[in-house]
Short mmCIF file of N, CA and C in Angstrom, two decimals:
data_model
loop_
_atom_site.label_atom_id
_atom_site.label_comp_id
_atom_site.label_asym_id
_atom_site.label_seq_id
_atom_site.Cartn_x
_atom_site.Cartn_y
_atom_site.Cartn_z
N VAL R 1 91.35 137.32 65.83
CA VAL R 1 92.74 136.90 65.75
C VAL R 1 93.32 136.79 67.18
N VAL R 2 93.03 137.79 68.01
CA VAL R 2 93.54 137.78 69.38
C VAL R 2 92.98 136.57 70.14
N LEU R 3 91.68 136.29 69.94
CA LEU R 3 91.08 135.14 70.62
C LEU R 3 91.70 133.83 70.14
N ALA R 4 92.01 133.74 68.87
CA ALA R 4 92.63 132.53 68.33
C ALA R 4 94.02 132.33 68.93
N ILE R 5 94.78 133.40 69.05
CA ILE R 5 96.12 133.32 69.65
C ILE R 5 96.01 132.92 71.12
N MET R 6 95.07 133.51 71.84
CA MET R 6 94.87 133.16 73.25
C MET R 6 94.45 131.70 73.38
N GLY R 7 93.64 131.22 72.47
CA GLY R 7 93.21 129.81 72.50
C GLY R 7 94.38 128.86 72.29
N VAL R 8 95.23 129.20 71.33
CA VAL R 8 96.41 128.36 71.08
C VAL R 8 97.34 128.36 72.29
N LEU R 9 97.58 129.52 72.89
CA LEU R 9 98.44 129.60 74.07
C LEU R 9 97.84 128.82 75.24
N ALA R 10 96.54 128.90 75.41
CA ALA R 10 95.88 128.15 76.48
C ALA R 10 96.00 126.65 76.25
N ALA R 11 95.86 126.22 75.00
CA ALA R 11 95.98 124.81 74.67
C ALA R 11 97.39 124.29 74.93
N ILE R 12 98.38 125.14 74.73
CA ILE R 12 99.77 124.75 74.99
C ILE R 12 100.05 124.72 76.49
N ALA R 13 99.53 125.68 77.23
CA ALA R 13 99.82 125.81 78.66
C ALA R 13 99.04 124.82 79.51
N LEU R 14 97.82 124.45 79.12
CA LEU R 14 96.96 123.63 79.96
C LEU R 14 97.57 122.28 80.32
N PRO R 15 98.16 121.53 79.39
CA PRO R 15 98.73 120.25 79.81
C PRO R 15 99.83 120.38 80.86
N SER R 16 100.66 121.41 80.76
CA SER R 16 101.71 121.55 81.76
C SER R 16 101.13 121.96 83.11
N LEU R 17 100.08 122.74 83.11
CA LEU R 17 99.43 123.11 84.37
C LEU R 17 98.74 121.92 85.00
N MET R 18 98.12 121.09 84.17
CA MET R 18 97.42 119.91 84.67
C MET R 18 98.39 118.81 85.06
N GLY R 19 99.56 118.74 84.43
CA GLY R 19 100.50 117.67 84.67
C GLY R 19 101.09 117.68 86.06
N SER R 20 101.29 118.84 86.63
CA SER R 20 101.95 118.93 87.91
C SER R 20 101.19 118.21 89.03
N PRO R 21 99.88 118.44 89.21
CA PRO R 21 99.16 117.72 90.26
C PRO R 21 99.13 116.21 89.99
N PHE R 22 98.99 115.82 88.73
CA PHE R 22 98.96 114.40 88.40
C PHE R 22 100.33 113.77 88.64
N ALA R 23 101.40 114.47 88.31
CA ALA R 23 102.75 113.95 88.53
C ALA R 23 103.00 113.78 90.03
N HIS R 24 102.52 114.72 90.84
CA HIS R 24 102.68 114.60 92.30
C HIS R 24 101.91 113.39 92.82
N MET R 25 100.71 113.18 92.32
CA MET R 25 99.91 112.03 92.76
C MET R 25 100.59 110.72 92.35
N LYS R 26 101.21 110.70 91.18
CA LYS R 26 101.93 109.52 90.71
C LYS R 26 103.11 109.23 91.63
N LEU R 27 103.87 110.26 91.99
CA LEU R 27 105.01 110.10 92.90
C LEU R 27 104.53 109.57 94.25
N LYS R 28 103.48 110.13 94.78
CA LYS R 28 102.96 109.70 96.07
C LYS R 28 102.47 108.26 96.00
N SER R 29 101.81 107.91 94.91
CA SER R 29 101.30 106.55 94.74
C SER R 29 102.43 105.53 94.66
N ILE R 30 103.46 105.83 93.90
CA ILE R 30 104.59 104.90 93.78
C ILE R 30 105.34 104.79 95.11
N SER R 31 105.47 105.89 95.82
CA SER R 31 106.09 105.86 97.14
C SER R 31 105.31 104.94 98.08
N MET R 32 104.00 105.02 98.02
CA MET R 32 103.15 104.15 98.86
C MET R 32 103.27 102.69 98.43
N GLU R 33 103.40 102.43 97.13
CA GLU R 33 103.58 101.05 96.65
C GLU R 33 104.87 100.46 97.20
N ILE R 34 105.96 101.22 97.15
CA ILE R 34 107.24 100.72 97.66
C ILE R 34 107.16 100.52 99.17
N TYR R 35 106.56 101.45 99.87
CA TYR R 35 106.34 101.34 101.31
C TYR R 35 105.58 100.04 101.63
N SER R 36 104.50 99.79 100.88
CA SER R 36 103.68 98.59 101.10
C SER R 36 104.47 97.32 100.80
N THR R 37 105.31 97.35 99.78
CA THR R 37 106.14 96.19 99.44
C THR R 37 107.12 95.89 100.56
N LEU R 38 107.73 96.93 101.11
CA LEU R 38 108.65 96.73 102.23
C LEU R 38 107.91 96.18 103.45
N GLN R 39 106.72 96.68 103.71
CA GLN R 39 105.91 96.18 104.83
C GLN R 39 105.56 94.70 104.62
N LEU R 40 105.25 94.34 103.38
CA LEU R 40 104.94 92.95 103.05
C LEU R 40 106.14 92.05 103.35
N CYS R 41 107.33 92.49 102.95
CA CYS R 41 108.56 91.72 103.23
C CYS R 41 108.77 91.56 104.73
N ARG R 42 108.53 92.61 105.45
CA ARG R 42 108.69 92.55 106.91
C ARG R 42 107.73 91.52 107.50
N SER R 43 106.47 91.55 107.06
CA SER R 43 105.47 90.59 107.55
C SER R 43 105.84 89.16 107.18
N LYS R 44 106.30 88.95 105.95
CA LYS R 44 106.70 87.61 105.52
C LYS R 44 107.86 87.09 106.36
N ALA R 45 108.84 87.94 106.63
CA ALA R 45 110.02 87.52 107.39
C ALA R 45 109.66 87.16 108.83
N ILE R 46 108.84 87.98 109.46
CA ILE R 46 108.48 87.74 110.86
C ILE R 46 107.69 86.44 110.99
N GLY R 47 106.97 86.07 109.97
CA GLY R 47 106.17 84.84 110.02
C GLY R 47 106.90 83.61 109.52
N SER R 48 108.23 83.68 109.33
CA SER R 48 108.94 82.53 108.78
C SER R 48 110.36 82.44 109.35
N THR R 49 111.10 81.47 108.86
CA THR R 49 112.51 81.34 109.24
C THR R 49 113.42 81.89 108.15
N SER R 50 112.85 82.44 107.09
CA SER R 50 113.63 83.01 105.99
C SER R 50 113.73 84.52 106.12
N GLN R 51 114.70 85.08 105.44
CA GLN R 51 114.79 86.53 105.32
C GLN R 51 114.09 86.93 104.03
N TYR R 52 113.45 88.09 104.06
CA TYR R 52 112.82 88.64 102.86
C TYR R 52 113.32 90.06 102.67
N GLY R 53 113.33 90.51 101.44
CA GLY R 53 113.78 91.85 101.17
C GLY R 53 113.41 92.32 99.79
N VAL R 54 113.86 93.53 99.47
CA VAL R 54 113.58 94.15 98.17
C VAL R 54 114.91 94.57 97.56
N ARG R 55 115.07 94.27 96.28
CA ARG R 55 116.26 94.70 95.54
C ARG R 55 115.79 95.53 94.35
N PHE R 56 116.49 96.65 94.12
CA PHE R 56 116.20 97.54 93.01
C PHE R 56 117.24 97.36 91.92
N ASP R 57 116.82 97.44 90.67
CA ASP R 57 117.75 97.47 89.54
C ASP R 57 117.67 98.87 88.95
N LEU R 58 118.62 99.71 89.32
CA LEU R 58 118.62 101.11 88.88
C LEU R 58 119.13 101.26 87.45
N SER R 59 119.74 100.23 86.90
CA SER R 59 120.24 100.33 85.52
C SER R 59 119.16 99.95 84.51
N ALA R 60 118.08 99.34 84.96
CA ALA R 60 116.99 98.96 84.06
C ALA R 60 116.19 100.20 83.67
N THR R 61 115.60 100.16 82.49
CA THR R 61 114.72 101.23 82.05
C THR R 61 113.36 100.62 81.71
N PRO R 62 112.33 100.88 82.50
CA PRO R 62 112.33 101.69 83.73
C PRO R 62 112.98 100.92 84.89
N VAL R 63 113.26 101.65 85.97
CA VAL R 63 113.81 101.04 87.17
C VAL R 63 112.85 99.96 87.66
N THR R 64 113.40 98.82 88.05
CA THR R 64 112.56 97.72 88.54
C THR R 64 112.93 97.38 89.98
N TYR R 65 112.00 96.76 90.67
CA TYR R 65 112.29 96.23 92.00
C TYR R 65 111.50 94.96 92.20
N ASN R 66 112.05 94.04 93.00
CA ASN R 66 111.34 92.80 93.26
C ASN R 66 111.64 92.28 94.66
N ILE R 67 110.79 91.36 95.09
CA ILE R 67 110.93 90.74 96.40
C ILE R 67 111.92 89.59 96.28
N MET R 68 112.85 89.54 97.24
CA MET R 68 113.87 88.50 97.28
C MET R 68 113.70 87.72 98.59
N SER R 69 114.20 86.49 98.59
CA SER R 69 114.19 85.71 99.84
C SER R 69 115.43 84.84 99.90
N ARG R 70 115.77 84.42 101.11
CA ARG R 70 116.84 83.45 101.31
C ARG R 70 116.56 82.72 102.61
N PRO R 71 116.89 81.42 102.63
CA PRO R 71 116.63 80.64 103.86
C PRO R 71 117.60 81.04 104.96
N GLY R 72 117.11 81.11 106.16
CA GLY R 72 117.96 81.44 107.30
C GLY R 72 118.57 82.82 107.18
N THR R 73 119.83 82.93 107.60
CA THR R 73 120.50 84.22 107.58
C THR R 73 121.70 84.25 106.64
N SER R 74 121.86 83.21 105.85
CA SER R 74 122.97 83.19 104.89
C SER R 74 122.52 82.47 103.63
N GLY R 75 123.36 82.50 102.64
CA GLY R 75 123.02 81.87 101.37
C GLY R 75 122.67 82.91 100.33
N ALA R 76 122.37 82.43 99.16
CA ALA R 76 122.09 83.32 98.04
C ALA R 76 120.66 83.86 98.08
N TRP R 77 120.54 85.13 97.72
CA TRP R 77 119.22 85.74 97.58
C TRP R 77 118.63 85.30 96.25
N THR R 78 117.35 84.95 96.25
CA THR R 78 116.66 84.60 95.01
C THR R 78 115.34 85.34 94.96
N SER R 79 114.91 85.63 93.76
CA SER R 79 113.60 86.25 93.60
C SER R 79 112.57 85.22 94.02
N ASP R 80 111.64 85.60 94.86
CA ASP R 80 110.66 84.60 95.31
C ASP R 80 109.55 84.41 94.28
N GLY R 81 109.61 85.15 93.16
CA GLY R 81 108.66 84.96 92.07
C GLY R 81 107.29 85.53 92.30
N SER R 82 107.05 86.11 93.47
CA SER R 82 105.71 86.60 93.78
C SER R 82 105.47 88.03 93.32
N PHE R 83 106.56 88.71 92.94
CA PHE R 83 106.37 90.15 92.72
C PHE R 83 107.54 90.73 91.94
N ALA R 84 107.23 91.49 90.94
CA ALA R 84 108.24 92.30 90.23
C ALA R 84 107.51 93.53 89.74
N LYS R 85 108.11 94.68 89.92
CA LYS R 85 107.42 95.94 89.63
C LYS R 85 108.37 96.91 88.92
N ASN R 86 107.81 97.68 87.99
CA ASN R 86 108.55 98.74 87.31
C ASN R 86 108.11 100.09 87.87
N LEU R 87 109.07 101.00 88.03
CA LEU R 87 108.72 102.37 88.40
C LEU R 87 108.20 103.09 87.18
N ASP R 88 107.24 103.94 87.36
CA ASP R 88 106.71 104.75 86.28
C ASP R 88 107.75 105.75 85.80
N SER R 89 107.72 106.08 84.52
CA SER R 89 108.72 107.01 83.97
C SER R 89 108.62 108.41 84.56
N GLY R 90 107.51 108.77 85.17
CA GLY R 90 107.36 110.09 85.77
C GLY R 90 108.03 110.22 87.13
N VAL R 91 108.59 109.12 87.64
CA VAL R 91 109.24 109.11 88.94
C VAL R 91 110.67 108.61 88.77
N SER R 92 111.61 109.30 89.39
CA SER R 92 113.00 108.85 89.30
C SER R 92 113.56 108.60 90.69
N VAL R 93 114.52 107.69 90.75
CA VAL R 93 115.21 107.37 91.99
C VAL R 93 116.44 108.26 92.07
N ASP R 94 116.53 109.04 93.13
CA ASP R 94 117.69 109.90 93.30
C ASP R 94 118.82 109.14 93.96
N ASN R 95 118.48 108.36 94.98
CA ASN R 95 119.51 107.62 95.72
C ASN R 95 118.84 106.54 96.55
N ILE R 96 119.53 105.41 96.67
CA ILE R 96 119.11 104.36 97.60
C ILE R 96 120.32 104.02 98.45
N THR R 97 120.13 104.00 99.75
CA THR R 97 121.18 103.63 100.68
C THR R 97 120.74 102.37 101.41
N VAL R 98 121.61 101.35 101.38
CA VAL R 98 121.34 100.10 102.10
C VAL R 98 122.58 99.79 102.94
N ASP R 99 122.39 99.71 104.24
CA ASP R 99 123.50 99.43 105.17
C ASP R 99 124.71 100.32 104.89
N ALA R 100 124.48 101.61 104.79
CA ALA R 100 125.50 102.65 104.63
C ALA R 100 126.19 102.64 103.27
N VAL R 101 125.67 101.91 102.29
CA VAL R 101 126.22 101.93 100.93
C VAL R 101 125.22 102.67 100.04
N ASN R 102 125.70 103.70 99.34
CA ASN R 102 124.85 104.49 98.45
C ASN R 102 124.83 103.89 97.06
N TYR R 103 123.65 103.84 96.47
CA TYR R 103 123.48 103.34 95.11
C TYR R 103 122.78 104.41 94.28
N THR R 104 123.37 104.76 93.17
CA THR R 104 122.71 105.67 92.21
C THR R 104 122.59 105.01 90.84
N SER R 105 123.18 103.83 90.69
CA SER R 105 123.06 103.07 89.44
C SER R 105 123.32 101.60 89.76
N GLY R 106 123.06 100.74 88.79
CA GLY R 106 123.29 99.31 88.97
C GLY R 106 122.24 98.66 89.85
N THR R 107 122.59 97.50 90.38
CA THR R 107 121.69 96.74 91.24
C THR R 107 122.05 97.03 92.69
N THR R 108 121.05 97.32 93.49
CA THR R 108 121.28 97.67 94.89
C THR R 108 121.44 96.41 95.73
N GLY R 109 121.96 96.61 96.93
CA GLY R 109 121.92 95.55 97.92
C GLY R 109 120.47 95.29 98.31
N VAL R 110 120.23 94.18 98.96
CA VAL R 110 118.86 93.82 99.35
C VAL R 110 118.52 94.54 100.66
N ILE R 111 117.39 95.22 100.65
CA ILE R 111 116.85 95.79 101.89
C ILE R 111 116.16 94.63 102.58
N ARG R 112 116.80 94.05 103.59
CA ARG R 112 116.35 92.79 104.16
C ARG R 112 115.61 92.95 105.48
N PHE R 113 114.73 92.00 105.73
CA PHE R 113 114.00 91.91 106.98
C PHE R 113 114.19 90.51 107.53
N GLU R 114 114.42 90.40 108.85
CA GLU R 114 114.67 89.12 109.51
C GLU R 114 113.49 88.74 110.40
N ALA R 115 113.42 87.47 110.74
CA ALA R 115 112.35 86.96 111.60
C ALA R 115 112.34 87.64 112.96
N THR R 116 113.49 88.11 113.41
CA THR R 116 113.59 88.78 114.72
C THR R 116 113.04 90.20 114.71
N GLY R 117 112.76 90.71 113.53
CA GLY R 117 112.27 92.09 113.42
C GLY R 117 113.37 93.05 113.01
N LEU R 118 114.63 92.62 113.05
CA LEU R 118 115.73 93.48 112.60
C LEU R 118 115.68 93.64 111.09
N ALA R 119 116.33 94.67 110.59
CA ALA R 119 116.30 94.95 109.15
C ALA R 119 117.56 95.67 108.73
N SER R 120 117.73 95.81 107.44
CA SER R 120 118.79 96.67 106.91
C SER R 120 118.41 98.11 107.17
N ALA R 121 119.38 98.93 107.53
CA ALA R 121 119.13 100.37 107.56
C ALA R 121 119.04 100.81 106.11
N ALA R 122 117.96 101.46 105.74
CA ALA R 122 117.79 101.81 104.33
C ALA R 122 117.05 103.13 104.15
N SER R 123 117.35 103.75 103.02
CA SER R 123 116.69 104.99 102.63
C SER R 123 116.50 104.96 101.11
N ILE R 124 115.29 105.22 100.68
CA ILE R 124 114.99 105.29 99.25
C ILE R 124 114.49 106.70 98.99
N GLN R 125 115.15 107.41 98.09
CA GLN R 125 114.78 108.79 97.78
C GLN R 125 114.24 108.85 96.36
N LEU R 126 112.97 109.23 96.26
CA LEU R 126 112.29 109.33 94.97
C LEU R 126 111.95 110.78 94.68
N LYS R 127 111.92 111.13 93.40
CA LYS R 127 111.52 112.49 93.05
C LYS R 127 110.67 112.48 91.79
N ASN R 128 109.89 113.52 91.67
CA ASN R 128 109.03 113.76 90.52
C ASN R 128 109.93 114.15 89.35
N ALA R 129 109.83 113.45 88.23
CA ALA R 129 110.69 113.73 87.08
C ALA R 129 110.38 115.10 86.47
N MET R 130 109.17 115.62 86.72
CA MET R 130 108.79 116.91 86.15
C MET R 130 109.09 118.07 87.10
N ASN R 131 109.30 117.77 88.38
CA ASN R 131 109.53 118.81 89.39
C ASN R 131 110.46 118.23 90.46
N ALA R 132 111.75 118.48 90.33
CA ALA R 132 112.76 117.89 91.22
C ALA R 132 112.56 118.29 92.68
N ALA R 133 111.82 119.35 92.96
CA ALA R 133 111.58 119.76 94.34
C ALA R 133 110.51 118.89 95.01
N ASP R 134 109.77 118.12 94.23
CA ASP R 134 108.71 117.23 94.73
C ASP R 134 109.34 115.88 95.03
N LYS R 135 109.53 115.56 96.32
CA LYS R 135 110.32 114.38 96.72
C LYS R 135 109.62 113.60 97.83
N TYR R 136 109.92 112.31 97.86
CA TYR R 136 109.49 111.45 98.96
C TYR R 136 110.65 110.55 99.37
N SER R 137 110.70 110.21 100.66
CA SER R 137 111.68 109.27 101.19
C SER R 137 110.95 108.13 101.86
N ILE R 138 111.49 106.92 101.68
CA ILE R 138 111.02 105.76 102.41
C ILE R 138 112.20 105.30 103.24
N LEU R 139 112.01 105.20 104.55
CA LEU R 139 113.09 104.89 105.48
C LEU R 139 112.81 103.59 106.21
N VAL R 140 113.86 102.79 106.43
CA VAL R 140 113.75 101.55 107.20
C VAL R 140 114.71 101.64 108.38
N SER R 141 114.19 101.41 109.57
CA SER R 141 115.01 101.41 110.79
C SER R 141 115.63 100.03 110.98
N SER R 142 116.94 99.99 111.20
CA SER R 142 117.62 98.70 111.37
C SER R 142 117.27 98.03 112.70
N SER R 143 117.04 98.80 113.74
CA SER R 143 116.80 98.22 115.06
C SER R 143 115.39 97.69 115.26
N THR R 144 114.43 98.24 114.53
CA THR R 144 113.04 97.82 114.72
C THR R 144 112.41 97.23 113.46
N GLY R 145 113.02 97.48 112.30
CA GLY R 145 112.43 97.04 111.04
C GLY R 145 111.27 97.92 110.61
N ARG R 146 111.03 98.98 111.36
CA ARG R 146 109.91 99.87 111.05
C ARG R 146 110.16 100.60 109.73
N VAL R 147 109.13 100.68 108.91
CA VAL R 147 109.20 101.38 107.64
C VAL R 147 108.34 102.63 107.75
N LYS R 148 108.88 103.76 107.29
CA LYS R 148 108.07 104.97 107.28
C LYS R 148 108.31 105.73 105.98
N ILE R 149 107.34 106.53 105.65
CA ILE R 149 107.38 107.33 104.43
C ILE R 149 107.21 108.79 104.82
N GLN R 150 107.94 109.66 104.13
CA GLN R 150 107.82 111.08 104.44
C GLN R 150 108.02 111.90 103.18
N SER R 151 107.40 113.05 103.17
CA SER R 151 107.57 113.99 102.07
C SER R 151 108.93 114.67 102.24
N GLY R 152 109.66 114.82 101.14
CA GLY R 152 110.98 115.45 101.20
C GLY R 152 112.05 114.48 101.61
N TRP R 153 113.25 115.01 101.83
CA TRP R 153 114.40 114.21 102.25
C TRP R 153 114.86 114.72 103.55
#
């Protein structure tokens, strides 16, 4: 009887113990995907006369993001059709800041990259939905367009 009870308790506890490392890997993977998408936009912009960027829809379930473009430095942003991505349900967006405007819901401003190498100042804060202390930030420098990723905020 004792062994049966211990077996049931182990069966209940094992998924939660196993979930934490997998949830962390998922958070890290999604952070790297967003980082890579921003780097792609930067490369596209530097090689053209158009601006490229990423816009997040925080009101969508799951949260989505896609690559946007616009000719020159003015005009309407349009999805360039090359990319649209959903965030996994195990990862949540805590906050996105674009050019000093904070977004926690709705559609964000475009994190833009220009042919000159300049960019929007931006910060994307992601966290593990199972462990709020597990966080990653993706930062964009406005003066250099450099994108970096770091653990924590």
